[in-house]
mmCIF file of C-alpha atoms and ligand atoms in Angstrom:
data_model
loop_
_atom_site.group_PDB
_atom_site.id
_atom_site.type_symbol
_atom_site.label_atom_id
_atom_site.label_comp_id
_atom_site.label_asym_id
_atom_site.label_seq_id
_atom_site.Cartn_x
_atom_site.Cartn_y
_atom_site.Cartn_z
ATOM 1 C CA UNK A 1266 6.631 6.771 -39.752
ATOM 2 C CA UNK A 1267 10.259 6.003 -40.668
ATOM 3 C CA UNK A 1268 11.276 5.062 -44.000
ATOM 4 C CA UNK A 1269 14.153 3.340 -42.912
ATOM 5 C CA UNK A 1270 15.425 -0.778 -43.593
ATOM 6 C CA UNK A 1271 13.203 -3.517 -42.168
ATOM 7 C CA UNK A 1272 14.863 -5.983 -40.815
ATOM 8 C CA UNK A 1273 13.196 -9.506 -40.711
ATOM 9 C CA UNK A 1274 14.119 -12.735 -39.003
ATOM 10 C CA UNK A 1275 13.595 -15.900 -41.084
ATOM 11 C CA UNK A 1276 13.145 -19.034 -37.739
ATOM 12 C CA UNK A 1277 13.345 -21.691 -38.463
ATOM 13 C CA UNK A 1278 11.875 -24.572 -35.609
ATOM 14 C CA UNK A 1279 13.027 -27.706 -36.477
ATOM 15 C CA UNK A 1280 16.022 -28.844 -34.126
ATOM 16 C CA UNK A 1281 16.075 -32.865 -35.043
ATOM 17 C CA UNK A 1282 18.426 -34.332 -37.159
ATOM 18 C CA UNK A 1283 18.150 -34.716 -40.936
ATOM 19 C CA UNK A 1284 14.946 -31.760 -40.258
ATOM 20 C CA UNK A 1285 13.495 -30.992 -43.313
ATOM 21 C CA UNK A 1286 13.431 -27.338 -41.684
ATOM 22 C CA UNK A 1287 16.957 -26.214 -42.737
ATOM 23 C CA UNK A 1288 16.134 -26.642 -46.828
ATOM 24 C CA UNK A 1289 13.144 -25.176 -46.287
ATOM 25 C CA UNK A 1290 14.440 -21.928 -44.945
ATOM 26 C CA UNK A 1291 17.217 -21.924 -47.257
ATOM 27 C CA UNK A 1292 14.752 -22.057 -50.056
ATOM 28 C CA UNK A 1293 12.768 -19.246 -48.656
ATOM 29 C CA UNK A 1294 15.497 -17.110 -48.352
ATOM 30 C CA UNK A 1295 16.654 -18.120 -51.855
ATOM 31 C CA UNK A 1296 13.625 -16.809 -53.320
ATOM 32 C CA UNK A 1297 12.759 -14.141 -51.237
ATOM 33 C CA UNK A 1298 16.256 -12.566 -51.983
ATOM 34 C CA UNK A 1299 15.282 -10.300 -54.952
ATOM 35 C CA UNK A 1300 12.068 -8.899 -53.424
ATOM 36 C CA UNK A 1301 13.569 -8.239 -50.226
ATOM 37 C CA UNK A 1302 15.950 -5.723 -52.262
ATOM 38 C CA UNK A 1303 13.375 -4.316 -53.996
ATOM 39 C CA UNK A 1304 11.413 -4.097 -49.839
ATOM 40 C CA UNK A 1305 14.243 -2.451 -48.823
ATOM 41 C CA UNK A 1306 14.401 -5.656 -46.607
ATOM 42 C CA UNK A 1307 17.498 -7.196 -44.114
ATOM 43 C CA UNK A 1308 16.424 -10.776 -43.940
ATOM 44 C CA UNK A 1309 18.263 -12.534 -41.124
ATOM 45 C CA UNK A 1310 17.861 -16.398 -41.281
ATOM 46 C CA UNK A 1311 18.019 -18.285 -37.516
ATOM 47 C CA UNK A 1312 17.714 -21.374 -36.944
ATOM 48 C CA UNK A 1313 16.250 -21.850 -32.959
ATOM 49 C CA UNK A 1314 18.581 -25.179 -32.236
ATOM 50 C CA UNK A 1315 21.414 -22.452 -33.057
ATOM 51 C CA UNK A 1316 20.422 -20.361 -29.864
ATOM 52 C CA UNK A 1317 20.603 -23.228 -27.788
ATOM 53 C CA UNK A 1318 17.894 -22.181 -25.521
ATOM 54 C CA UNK A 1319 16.734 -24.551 -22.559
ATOM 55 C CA UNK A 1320 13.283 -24.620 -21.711
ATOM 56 C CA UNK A 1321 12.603 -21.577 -19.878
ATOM 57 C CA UNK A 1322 14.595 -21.115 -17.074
ATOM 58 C CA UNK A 1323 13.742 -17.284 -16.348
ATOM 59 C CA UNK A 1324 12.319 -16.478 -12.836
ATOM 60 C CA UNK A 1325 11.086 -13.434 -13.627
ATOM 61 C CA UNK A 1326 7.961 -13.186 -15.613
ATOM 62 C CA UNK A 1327 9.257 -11.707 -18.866
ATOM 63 C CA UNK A 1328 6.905 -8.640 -19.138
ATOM 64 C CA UNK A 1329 9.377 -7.750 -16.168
ATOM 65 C CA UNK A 1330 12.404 -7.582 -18.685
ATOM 66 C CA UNK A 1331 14.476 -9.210 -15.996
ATOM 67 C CA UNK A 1332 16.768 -11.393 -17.471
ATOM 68 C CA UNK A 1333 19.260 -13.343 -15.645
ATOM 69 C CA UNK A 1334 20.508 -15.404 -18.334
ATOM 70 C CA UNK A 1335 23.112 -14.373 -21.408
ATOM 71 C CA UNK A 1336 21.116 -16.724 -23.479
ATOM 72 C CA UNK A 1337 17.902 -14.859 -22.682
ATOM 73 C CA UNK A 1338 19.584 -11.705 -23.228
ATOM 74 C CA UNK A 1339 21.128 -12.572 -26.201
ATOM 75 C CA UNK A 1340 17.736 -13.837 -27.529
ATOM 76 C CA UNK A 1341 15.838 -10.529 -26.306
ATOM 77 C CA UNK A 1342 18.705 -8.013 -28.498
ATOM 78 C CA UNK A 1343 17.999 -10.537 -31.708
ATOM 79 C CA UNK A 1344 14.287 -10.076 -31.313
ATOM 80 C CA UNK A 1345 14.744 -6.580 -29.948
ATOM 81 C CA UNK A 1346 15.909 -5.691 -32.936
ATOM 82 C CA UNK A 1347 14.064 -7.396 -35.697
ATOM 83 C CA UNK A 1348 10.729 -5.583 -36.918
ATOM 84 C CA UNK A 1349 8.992 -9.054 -38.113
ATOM 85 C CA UNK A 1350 9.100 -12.397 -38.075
ATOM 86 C CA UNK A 1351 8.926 -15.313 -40.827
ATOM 87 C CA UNK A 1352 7.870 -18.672 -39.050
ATOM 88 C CA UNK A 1353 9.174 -21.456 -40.772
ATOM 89 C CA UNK A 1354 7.517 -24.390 -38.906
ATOM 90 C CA UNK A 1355 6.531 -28.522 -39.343
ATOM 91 C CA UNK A 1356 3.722 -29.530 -37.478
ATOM 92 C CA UNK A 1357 4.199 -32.297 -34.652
ATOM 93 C CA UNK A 1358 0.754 -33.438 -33.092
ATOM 94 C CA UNK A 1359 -1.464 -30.956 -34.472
ATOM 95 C CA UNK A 1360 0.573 -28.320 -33.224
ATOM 96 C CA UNK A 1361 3.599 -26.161 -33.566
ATOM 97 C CA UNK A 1362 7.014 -27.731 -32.403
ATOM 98 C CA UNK A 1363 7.794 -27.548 -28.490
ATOM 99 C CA UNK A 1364 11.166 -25.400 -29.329
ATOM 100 C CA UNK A 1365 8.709 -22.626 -30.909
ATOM 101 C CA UNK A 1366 6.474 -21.976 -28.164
ATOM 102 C CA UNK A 1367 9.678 -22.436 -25.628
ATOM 103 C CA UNK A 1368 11.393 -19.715 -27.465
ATOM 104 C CA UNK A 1369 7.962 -16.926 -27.572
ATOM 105 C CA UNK A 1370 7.659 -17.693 -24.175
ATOM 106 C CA UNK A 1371 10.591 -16.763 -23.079
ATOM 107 C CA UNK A 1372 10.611 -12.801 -24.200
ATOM 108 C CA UNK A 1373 7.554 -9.925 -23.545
ATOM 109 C CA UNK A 1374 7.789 -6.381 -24.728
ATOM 110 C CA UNK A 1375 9.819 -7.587 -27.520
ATOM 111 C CA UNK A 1376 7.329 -9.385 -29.705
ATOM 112 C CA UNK A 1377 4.773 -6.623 -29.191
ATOM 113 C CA UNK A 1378 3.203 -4.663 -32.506
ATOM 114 C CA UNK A 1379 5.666 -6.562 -34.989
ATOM 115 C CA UNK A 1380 3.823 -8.423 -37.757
ATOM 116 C CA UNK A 1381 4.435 -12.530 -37.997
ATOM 117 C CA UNK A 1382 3.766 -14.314 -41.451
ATOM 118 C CA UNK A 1383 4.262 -18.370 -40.792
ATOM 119 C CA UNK A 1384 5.547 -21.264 -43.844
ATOM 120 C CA UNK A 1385 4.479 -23.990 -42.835
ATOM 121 C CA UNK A 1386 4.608 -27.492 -44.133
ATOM 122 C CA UNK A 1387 3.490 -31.289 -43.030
ATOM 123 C CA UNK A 1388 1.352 -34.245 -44.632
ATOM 124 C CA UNK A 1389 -2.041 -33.944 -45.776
ATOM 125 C CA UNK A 1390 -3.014 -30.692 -43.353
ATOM 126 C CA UNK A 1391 0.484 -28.935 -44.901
ATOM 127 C CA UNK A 1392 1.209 -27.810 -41.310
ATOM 128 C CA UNK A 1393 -1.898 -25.292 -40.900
ATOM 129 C CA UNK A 1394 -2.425 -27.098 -37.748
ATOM 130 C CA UNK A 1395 0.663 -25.824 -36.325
ATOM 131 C CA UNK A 1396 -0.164 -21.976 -37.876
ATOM 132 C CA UNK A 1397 -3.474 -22.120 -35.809
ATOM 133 C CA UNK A 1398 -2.075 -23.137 -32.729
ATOM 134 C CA UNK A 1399 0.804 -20.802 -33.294
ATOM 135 C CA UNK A 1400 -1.768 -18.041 -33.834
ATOM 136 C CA UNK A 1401 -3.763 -18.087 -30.813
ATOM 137 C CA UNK A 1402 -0.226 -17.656 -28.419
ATOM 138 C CA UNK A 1403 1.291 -15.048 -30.382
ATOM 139 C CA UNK A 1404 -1.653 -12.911 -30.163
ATOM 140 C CA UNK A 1405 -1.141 -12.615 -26.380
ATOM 141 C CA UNK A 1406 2.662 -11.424 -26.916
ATOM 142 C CA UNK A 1407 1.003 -8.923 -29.672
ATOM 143 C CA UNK A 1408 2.501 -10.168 -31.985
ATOM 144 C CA UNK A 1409 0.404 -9.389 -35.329
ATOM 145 C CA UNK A 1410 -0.085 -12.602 -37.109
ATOM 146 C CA UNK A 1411 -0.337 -12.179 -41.106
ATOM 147 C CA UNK A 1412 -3.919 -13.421 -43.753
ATOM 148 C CA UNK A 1413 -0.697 -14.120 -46.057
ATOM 149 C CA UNK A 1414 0.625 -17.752 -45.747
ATOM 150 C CA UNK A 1415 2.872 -20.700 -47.239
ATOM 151 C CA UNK A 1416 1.508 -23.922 -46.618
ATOM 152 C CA UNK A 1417 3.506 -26.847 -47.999
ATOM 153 C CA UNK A 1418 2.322 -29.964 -48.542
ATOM 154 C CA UNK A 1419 5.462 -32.412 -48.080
ATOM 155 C CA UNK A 1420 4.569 -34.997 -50.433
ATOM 156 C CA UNK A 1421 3.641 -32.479 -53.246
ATOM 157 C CA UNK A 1422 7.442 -30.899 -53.059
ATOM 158 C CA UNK A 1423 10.321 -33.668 -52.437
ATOM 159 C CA UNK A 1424 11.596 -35.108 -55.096
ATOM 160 C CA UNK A 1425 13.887 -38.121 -55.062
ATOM 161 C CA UNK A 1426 14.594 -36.307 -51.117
ATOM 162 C CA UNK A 1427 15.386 -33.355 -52.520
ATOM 163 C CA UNK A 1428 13.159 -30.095 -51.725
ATOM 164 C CA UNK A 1429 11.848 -28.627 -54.599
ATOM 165 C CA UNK A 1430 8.391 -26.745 -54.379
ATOM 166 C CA UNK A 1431 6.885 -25.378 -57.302
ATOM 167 C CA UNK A 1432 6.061 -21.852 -58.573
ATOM 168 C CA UNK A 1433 2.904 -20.663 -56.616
ATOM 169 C CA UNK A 1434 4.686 -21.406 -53.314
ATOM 170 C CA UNK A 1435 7.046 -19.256 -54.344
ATOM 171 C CA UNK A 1436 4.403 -16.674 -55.052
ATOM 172 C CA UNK A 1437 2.998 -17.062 -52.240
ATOM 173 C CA UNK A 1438 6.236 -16.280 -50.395
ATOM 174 C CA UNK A 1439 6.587 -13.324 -51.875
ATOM 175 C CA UNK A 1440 2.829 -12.347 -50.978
ATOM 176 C CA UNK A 1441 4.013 -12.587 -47.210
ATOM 177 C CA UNK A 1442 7.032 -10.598 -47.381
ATOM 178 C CA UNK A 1443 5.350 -7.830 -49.475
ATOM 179 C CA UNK A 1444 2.148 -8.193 -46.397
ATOM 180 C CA UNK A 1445 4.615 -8.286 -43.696
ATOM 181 C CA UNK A 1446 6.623 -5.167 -44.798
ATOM 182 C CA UNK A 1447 3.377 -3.321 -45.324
ATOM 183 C CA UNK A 1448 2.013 -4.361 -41.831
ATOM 184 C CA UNK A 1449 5.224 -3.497 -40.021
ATOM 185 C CA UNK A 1450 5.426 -0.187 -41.085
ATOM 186 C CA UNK A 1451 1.668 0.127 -40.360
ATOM 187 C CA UNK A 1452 2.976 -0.911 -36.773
ATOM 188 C CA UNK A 1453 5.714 1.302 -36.120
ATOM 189 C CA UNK A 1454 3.507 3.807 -34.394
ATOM 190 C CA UNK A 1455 2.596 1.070 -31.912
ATOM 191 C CA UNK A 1456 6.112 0.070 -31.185
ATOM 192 C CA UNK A 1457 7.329 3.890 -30.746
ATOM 193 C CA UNK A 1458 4.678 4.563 -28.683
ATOM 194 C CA UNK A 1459 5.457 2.114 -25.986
ATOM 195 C CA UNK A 1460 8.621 3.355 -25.618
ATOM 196 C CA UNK A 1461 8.234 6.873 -25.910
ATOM 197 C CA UNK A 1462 7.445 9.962 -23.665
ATOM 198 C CA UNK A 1463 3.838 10.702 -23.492
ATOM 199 C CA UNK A 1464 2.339 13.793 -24.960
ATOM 200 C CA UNK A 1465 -0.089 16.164 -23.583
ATOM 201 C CA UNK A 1466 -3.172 15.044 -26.002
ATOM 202 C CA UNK A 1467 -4.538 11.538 -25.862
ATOM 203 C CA UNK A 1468 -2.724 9.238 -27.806
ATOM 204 C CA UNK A 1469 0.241 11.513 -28.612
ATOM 205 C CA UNK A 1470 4.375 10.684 -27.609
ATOM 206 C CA UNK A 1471 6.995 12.322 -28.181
ATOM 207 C CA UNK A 1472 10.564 11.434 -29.388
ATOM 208 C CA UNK A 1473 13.917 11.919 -30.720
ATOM 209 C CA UNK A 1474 13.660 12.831 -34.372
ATOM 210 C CA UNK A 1475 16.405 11.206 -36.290
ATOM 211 C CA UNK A 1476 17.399 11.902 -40.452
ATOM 212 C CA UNK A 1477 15.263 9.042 -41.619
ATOM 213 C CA UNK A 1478 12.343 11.321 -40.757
ATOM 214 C CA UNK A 1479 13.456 14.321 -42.931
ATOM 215 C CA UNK A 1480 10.203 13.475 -45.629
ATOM 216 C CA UNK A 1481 7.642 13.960 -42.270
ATOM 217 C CA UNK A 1482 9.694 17.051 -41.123
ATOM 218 C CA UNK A 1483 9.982 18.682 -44.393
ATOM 219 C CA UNK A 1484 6.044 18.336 -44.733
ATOM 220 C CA UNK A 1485 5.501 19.820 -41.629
ATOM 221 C CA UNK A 1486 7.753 22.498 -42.198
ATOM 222 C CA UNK A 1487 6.491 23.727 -45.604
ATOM 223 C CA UNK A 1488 2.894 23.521 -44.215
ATOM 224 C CA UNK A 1489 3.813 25.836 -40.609
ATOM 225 C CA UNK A 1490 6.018 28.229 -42.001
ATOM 226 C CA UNK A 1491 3.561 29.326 -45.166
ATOM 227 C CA UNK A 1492 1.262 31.340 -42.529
ATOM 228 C CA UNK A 1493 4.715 32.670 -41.101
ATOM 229 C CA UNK A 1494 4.956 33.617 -44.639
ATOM 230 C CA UNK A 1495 2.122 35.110 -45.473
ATOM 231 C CA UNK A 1496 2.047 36.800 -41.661
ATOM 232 C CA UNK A 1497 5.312 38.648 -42.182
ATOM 233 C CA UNK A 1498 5.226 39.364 -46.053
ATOM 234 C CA UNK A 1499 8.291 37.372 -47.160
ATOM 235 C CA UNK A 1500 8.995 34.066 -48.874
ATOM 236 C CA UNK A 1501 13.046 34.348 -47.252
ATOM 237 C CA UNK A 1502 12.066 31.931 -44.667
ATOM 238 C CA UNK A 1503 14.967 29.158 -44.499
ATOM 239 C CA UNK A 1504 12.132 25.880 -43.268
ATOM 240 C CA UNK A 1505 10.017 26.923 -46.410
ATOM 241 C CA UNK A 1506 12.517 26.019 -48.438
ATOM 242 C CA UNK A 1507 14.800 23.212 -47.111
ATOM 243 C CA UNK A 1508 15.156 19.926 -49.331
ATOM 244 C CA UNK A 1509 14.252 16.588 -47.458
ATOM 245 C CA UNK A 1510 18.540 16.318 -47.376
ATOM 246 C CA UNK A 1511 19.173 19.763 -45.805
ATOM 247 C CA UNK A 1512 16.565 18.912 -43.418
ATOM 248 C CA UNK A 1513 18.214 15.532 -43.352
ATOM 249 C CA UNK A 1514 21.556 17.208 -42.741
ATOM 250 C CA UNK A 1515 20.104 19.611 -39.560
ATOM 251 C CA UNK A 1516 18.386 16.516 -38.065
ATOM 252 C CA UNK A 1517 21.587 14.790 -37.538
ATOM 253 C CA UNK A 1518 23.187 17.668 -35.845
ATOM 254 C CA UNK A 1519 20.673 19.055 -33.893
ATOM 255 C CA UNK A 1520 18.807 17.422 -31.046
ATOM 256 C CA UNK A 1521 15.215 17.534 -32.473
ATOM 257 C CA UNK A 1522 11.701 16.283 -30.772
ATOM 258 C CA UNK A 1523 8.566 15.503 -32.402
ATOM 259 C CA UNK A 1524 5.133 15.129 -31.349
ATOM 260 C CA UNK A 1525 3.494 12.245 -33.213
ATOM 261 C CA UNK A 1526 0.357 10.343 -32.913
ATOM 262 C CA UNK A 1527 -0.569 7.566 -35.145
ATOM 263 C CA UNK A 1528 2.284 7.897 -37.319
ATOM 264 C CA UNK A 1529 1.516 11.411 -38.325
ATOM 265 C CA UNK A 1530 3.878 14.252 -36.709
ATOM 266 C CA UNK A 1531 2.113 16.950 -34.946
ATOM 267 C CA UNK A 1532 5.002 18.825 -33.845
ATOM 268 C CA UNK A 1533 8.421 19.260 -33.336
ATOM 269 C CA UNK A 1534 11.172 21.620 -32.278
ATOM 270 C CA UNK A 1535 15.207 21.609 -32.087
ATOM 271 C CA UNK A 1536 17.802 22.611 -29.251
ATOM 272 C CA UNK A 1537 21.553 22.996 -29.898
ATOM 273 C CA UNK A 1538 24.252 24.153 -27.321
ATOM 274 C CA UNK A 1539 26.362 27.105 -28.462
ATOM 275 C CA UNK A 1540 28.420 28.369 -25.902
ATOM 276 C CA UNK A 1541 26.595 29.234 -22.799
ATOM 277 C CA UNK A 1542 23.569 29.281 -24.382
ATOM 278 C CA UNK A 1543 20.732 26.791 -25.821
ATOM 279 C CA UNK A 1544 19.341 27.272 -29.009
ATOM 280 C CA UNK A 1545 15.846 26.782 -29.421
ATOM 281 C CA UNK A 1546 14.450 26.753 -32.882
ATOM 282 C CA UNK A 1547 11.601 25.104 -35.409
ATOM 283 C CA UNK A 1548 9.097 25.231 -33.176
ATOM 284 C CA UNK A 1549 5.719 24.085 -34.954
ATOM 285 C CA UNK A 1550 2.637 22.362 -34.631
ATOM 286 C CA UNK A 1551 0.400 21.730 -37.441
ATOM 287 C CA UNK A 1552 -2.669 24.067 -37.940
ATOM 288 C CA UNK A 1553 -5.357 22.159 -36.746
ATOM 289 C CA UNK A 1554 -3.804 21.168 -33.552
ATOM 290 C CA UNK A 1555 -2.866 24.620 -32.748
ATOM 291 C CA UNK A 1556 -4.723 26.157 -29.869
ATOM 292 C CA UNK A 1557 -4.078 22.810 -27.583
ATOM 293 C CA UNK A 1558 -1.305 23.152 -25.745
ATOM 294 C CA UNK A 1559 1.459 21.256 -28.077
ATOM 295 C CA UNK A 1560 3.392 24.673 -28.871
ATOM 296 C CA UNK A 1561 3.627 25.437 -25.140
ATOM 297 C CA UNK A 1562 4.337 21.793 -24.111
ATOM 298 C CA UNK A 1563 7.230 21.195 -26.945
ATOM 299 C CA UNK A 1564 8.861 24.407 -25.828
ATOM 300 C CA UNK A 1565 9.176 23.213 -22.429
ATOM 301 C CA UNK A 1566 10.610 19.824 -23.703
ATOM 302 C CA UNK A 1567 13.069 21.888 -25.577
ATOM 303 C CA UNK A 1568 13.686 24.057 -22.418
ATOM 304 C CA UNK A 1569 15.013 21.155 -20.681
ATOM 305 C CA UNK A 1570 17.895 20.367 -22.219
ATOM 306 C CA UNK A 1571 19.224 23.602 -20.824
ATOM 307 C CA UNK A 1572 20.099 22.695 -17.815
ATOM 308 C CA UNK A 1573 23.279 24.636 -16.880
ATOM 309 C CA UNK A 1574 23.274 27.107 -19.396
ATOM 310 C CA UNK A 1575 23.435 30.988 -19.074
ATOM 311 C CA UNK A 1576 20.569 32.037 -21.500
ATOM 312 C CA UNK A 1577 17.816 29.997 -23.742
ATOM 313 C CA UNK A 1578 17.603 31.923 -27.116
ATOM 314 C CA UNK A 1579 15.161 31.485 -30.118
ATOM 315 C CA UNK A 1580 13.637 34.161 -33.083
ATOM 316 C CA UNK A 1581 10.520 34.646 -34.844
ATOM 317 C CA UNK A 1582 9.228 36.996 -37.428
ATOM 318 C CA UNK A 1583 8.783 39.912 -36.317
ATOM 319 C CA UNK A 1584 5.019 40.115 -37.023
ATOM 320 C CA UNK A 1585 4.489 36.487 -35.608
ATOM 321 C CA UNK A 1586 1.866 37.806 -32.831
ATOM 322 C CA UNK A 1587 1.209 34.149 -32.024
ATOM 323 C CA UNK A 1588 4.242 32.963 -31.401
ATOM 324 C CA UNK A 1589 5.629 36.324 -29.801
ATOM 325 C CA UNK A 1590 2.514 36.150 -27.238
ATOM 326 C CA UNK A 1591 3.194 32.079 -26.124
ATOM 327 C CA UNK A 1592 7.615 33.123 -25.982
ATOM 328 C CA UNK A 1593 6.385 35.955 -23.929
ATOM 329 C CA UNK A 1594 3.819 34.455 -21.709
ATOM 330 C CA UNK A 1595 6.815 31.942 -21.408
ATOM 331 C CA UNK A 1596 8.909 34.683 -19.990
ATOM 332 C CA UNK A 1597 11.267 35.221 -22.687
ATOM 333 C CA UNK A 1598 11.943 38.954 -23.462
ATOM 334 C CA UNK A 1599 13.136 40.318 -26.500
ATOM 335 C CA UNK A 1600 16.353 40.763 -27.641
ATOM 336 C CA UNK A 1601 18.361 44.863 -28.498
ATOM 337 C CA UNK A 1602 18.153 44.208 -32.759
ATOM 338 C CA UNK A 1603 21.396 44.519 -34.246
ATOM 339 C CA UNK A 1604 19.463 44.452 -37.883
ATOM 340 C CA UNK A 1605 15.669 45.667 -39.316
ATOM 341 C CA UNK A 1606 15.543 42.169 -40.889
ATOM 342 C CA UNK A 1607 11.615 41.574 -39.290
ATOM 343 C CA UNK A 1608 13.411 38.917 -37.065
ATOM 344 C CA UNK A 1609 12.950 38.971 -33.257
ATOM 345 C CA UNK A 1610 15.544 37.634 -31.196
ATOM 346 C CA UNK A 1611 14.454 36.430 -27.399
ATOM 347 C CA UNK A 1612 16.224 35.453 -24.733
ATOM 348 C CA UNK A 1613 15.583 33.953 -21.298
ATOM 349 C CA UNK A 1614 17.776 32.959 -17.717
ATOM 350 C CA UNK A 1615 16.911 28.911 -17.237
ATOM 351 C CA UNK A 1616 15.111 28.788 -13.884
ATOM 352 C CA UNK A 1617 17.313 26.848 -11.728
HETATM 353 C C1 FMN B 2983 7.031 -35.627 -33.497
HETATM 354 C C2 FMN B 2983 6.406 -35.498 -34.843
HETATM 355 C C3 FMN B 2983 5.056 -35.262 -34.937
HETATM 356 C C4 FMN B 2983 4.475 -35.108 -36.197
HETATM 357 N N1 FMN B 2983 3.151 -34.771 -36.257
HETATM 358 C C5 FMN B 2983 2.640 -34.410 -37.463
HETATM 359 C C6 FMN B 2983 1.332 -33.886 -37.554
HETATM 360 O O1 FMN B 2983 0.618 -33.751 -36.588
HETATM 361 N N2 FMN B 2983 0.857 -33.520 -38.768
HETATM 362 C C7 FMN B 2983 1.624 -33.650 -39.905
HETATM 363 O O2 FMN B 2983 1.177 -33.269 -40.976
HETATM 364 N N3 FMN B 2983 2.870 -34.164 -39.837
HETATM 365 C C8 FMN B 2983 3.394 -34.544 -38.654
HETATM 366 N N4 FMN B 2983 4.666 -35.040 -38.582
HETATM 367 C C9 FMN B 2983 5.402 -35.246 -39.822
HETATM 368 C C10 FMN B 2983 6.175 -33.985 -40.136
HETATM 369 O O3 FMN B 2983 5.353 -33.077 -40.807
HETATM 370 C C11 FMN B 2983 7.415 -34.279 -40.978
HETATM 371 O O4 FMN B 2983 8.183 -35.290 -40.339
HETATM 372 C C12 FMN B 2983 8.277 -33.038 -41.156
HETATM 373 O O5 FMN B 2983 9.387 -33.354 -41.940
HETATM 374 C C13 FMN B 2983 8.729 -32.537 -39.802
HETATM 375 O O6 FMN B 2983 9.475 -31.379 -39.916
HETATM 376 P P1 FMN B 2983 11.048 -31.384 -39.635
HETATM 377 O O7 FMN B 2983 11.634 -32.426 -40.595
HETATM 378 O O8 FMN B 2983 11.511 -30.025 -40.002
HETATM 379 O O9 FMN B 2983 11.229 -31.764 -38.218
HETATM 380 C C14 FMN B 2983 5.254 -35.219 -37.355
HETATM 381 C C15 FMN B 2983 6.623 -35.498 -37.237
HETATM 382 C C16 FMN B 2983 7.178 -35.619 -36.005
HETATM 383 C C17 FMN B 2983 8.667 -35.848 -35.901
#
């Protein structure tokens, strides 16, 4: 899982004039502002009359992710990129306001496995009408809908017109921002996985590995390369001793893949051009997935970004049996030593 920002849009539904919508959402963002620091949280307010949307007008069902439109382009990069949602809706007729469900309906894949808390507000039923009707449509665009809520009673929060709610409601903001950020990150595997390669066990994908995963890589790292350790006699083993920011460093120069399922990386490997050649290097796979296939499969990943090249190089310790027999059953041979350092150097011709 990344550790990286969250980045949440704040909607707010209500188009008419003089909306009490607008002072809502400014409040929430108000006092949501200090714990969305602490979250390590973007909060991006948007008010739906702002995008100007017409009622569908798509002919394409939008699983298809044909859009004709710049509106409904525009409005699939904003939700694209956004990793939850805050729903700041009135209830109209025991239900939530026309311009919401217009604007869900209008996107797929870009909703899916991204958590949705909802602040809602209205007479006696404080909007929870709208929140259940809201509930059972954004379950179909998997969206993940939140326990956590803000229901405002209107009469219990204007005073003399002006919008001021008191304390818990406050609280209880802060309850669904601290439940949202905890769901989305449970989520991330969910959204990477639609997008991603699939691996070769069930459940697994594969993709780029970027610096905000240097804690996972380090971990995996320190655990793979103790039985290289221990296997070849020496502690001088660079990956047993990398920081998170060296590994942070490599990550953003080298083209890395990892293996993931769940959340939890199960492999990896890196590739770098230099010269003619492609450099192949960290290959792992933790120890009790070994023996499946993941070593053999990630090295043919790697292999294919060599298209072109004169040679595919990599090294292991020289008393690495396991990893000597997969690089030569792979048809890599070794390498003249120009040192005794217990390194093996390999080498193979790309097939074309
Ligand atoms: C078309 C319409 C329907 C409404 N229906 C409900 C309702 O079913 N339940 C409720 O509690 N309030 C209802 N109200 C009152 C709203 O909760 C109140 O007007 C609120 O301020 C509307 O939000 P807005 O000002 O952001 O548009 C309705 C208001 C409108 C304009």
């Amino acid at each position: 899982m990344s550790t990286k920002r969250s980045r949440v849009l704040v909607l707010v539904c209500s188009t008419r004039p003089g909306a009490l919508g607008p002072a809502v959402g400014e409040w929430l963002a108000e006092t949501l502002a200090p714990s969305a620091r602490t979250l390590d949280v973007d909060l991006v307010p948007l008010a739906l009359g702002d995008l100007r949307l017409p009622f569908l007008d798509e002919e394409e069902h939008p699983s298809s992710g044909v859009y004709r439109n710049e509106h409904t382009r525009r409005w699939s990069a904003i939700v694209g990129e956004a990793d939850g949602f805050i729903i700041v809706t009135p209830e109209y007729n025991y239900g939530m306001p026309a311009t919401l469900k217009n604007a869900l309906d209008y996107l797929g894949p870009e909703w899916a496995w991204k958590p949705v808390g909802f602040v809602s507000y209205g007479n006696t039923s404080a909007g929870t009408r709208a929140v259940q009707h809201a509930k059972q449509v954004v379950t179909t665009l998997r969206l993940v809908p939140l326990g956590a809520t803000v229901a405002i009673r209107i009469g219990e929060v204007l005073e003399e017109g002006r919008f001021q709610p008191a304390a818990p409601l406050a609280e209880a903001a802060e309850g669904v921002l601290a439940e949202l950020v905890r769901v989305a990150h449970a989520l991330a595997p969910l959204r990477e996985r639609a997008s991603a390669v699939p691996g070769p066990v069930p459940g697994s994908y594969a993709r780029r590995l970027h610096p905000d995963d240097a804690p996972e890589v380090t971990v995996v790292q320190r655990c793979c390369w103790a039985d290289e350790a221990i296997a070849n006699g020496t502690l001088a083993i660079p990956p047993l001793h990398e920081s998170p920011e060296e590994v942070r460093d490599w990550l953003a120069e080298w083209q890395a893949t990892g293996l993931w399922r769940d959340g939890r990386l199960l492999g990896m490997v890196r590739t770098r051009r230099h010269g003619a050649d492609l450099e192949v290097g960290r290959l792992a796979v933790v120890p009790d997935l070994r023996g499946l296939g993941l070593g053999r499969w990630l090295l043919r990943t790697a292999e294919s970004a060599g298209e072109g090249c004169r040679r595919i190089l990599l090294s292991t310790g020289a008393a690495s049996s396991q990893n000597l027999a997969l690089y030569k059953s792979a048809g890599y041979t070794p390498l003249p030593a120009p040192t005794d350092d217990g390194v093996v150097h390999l080498a193979k011709t790309p097939s074309r």
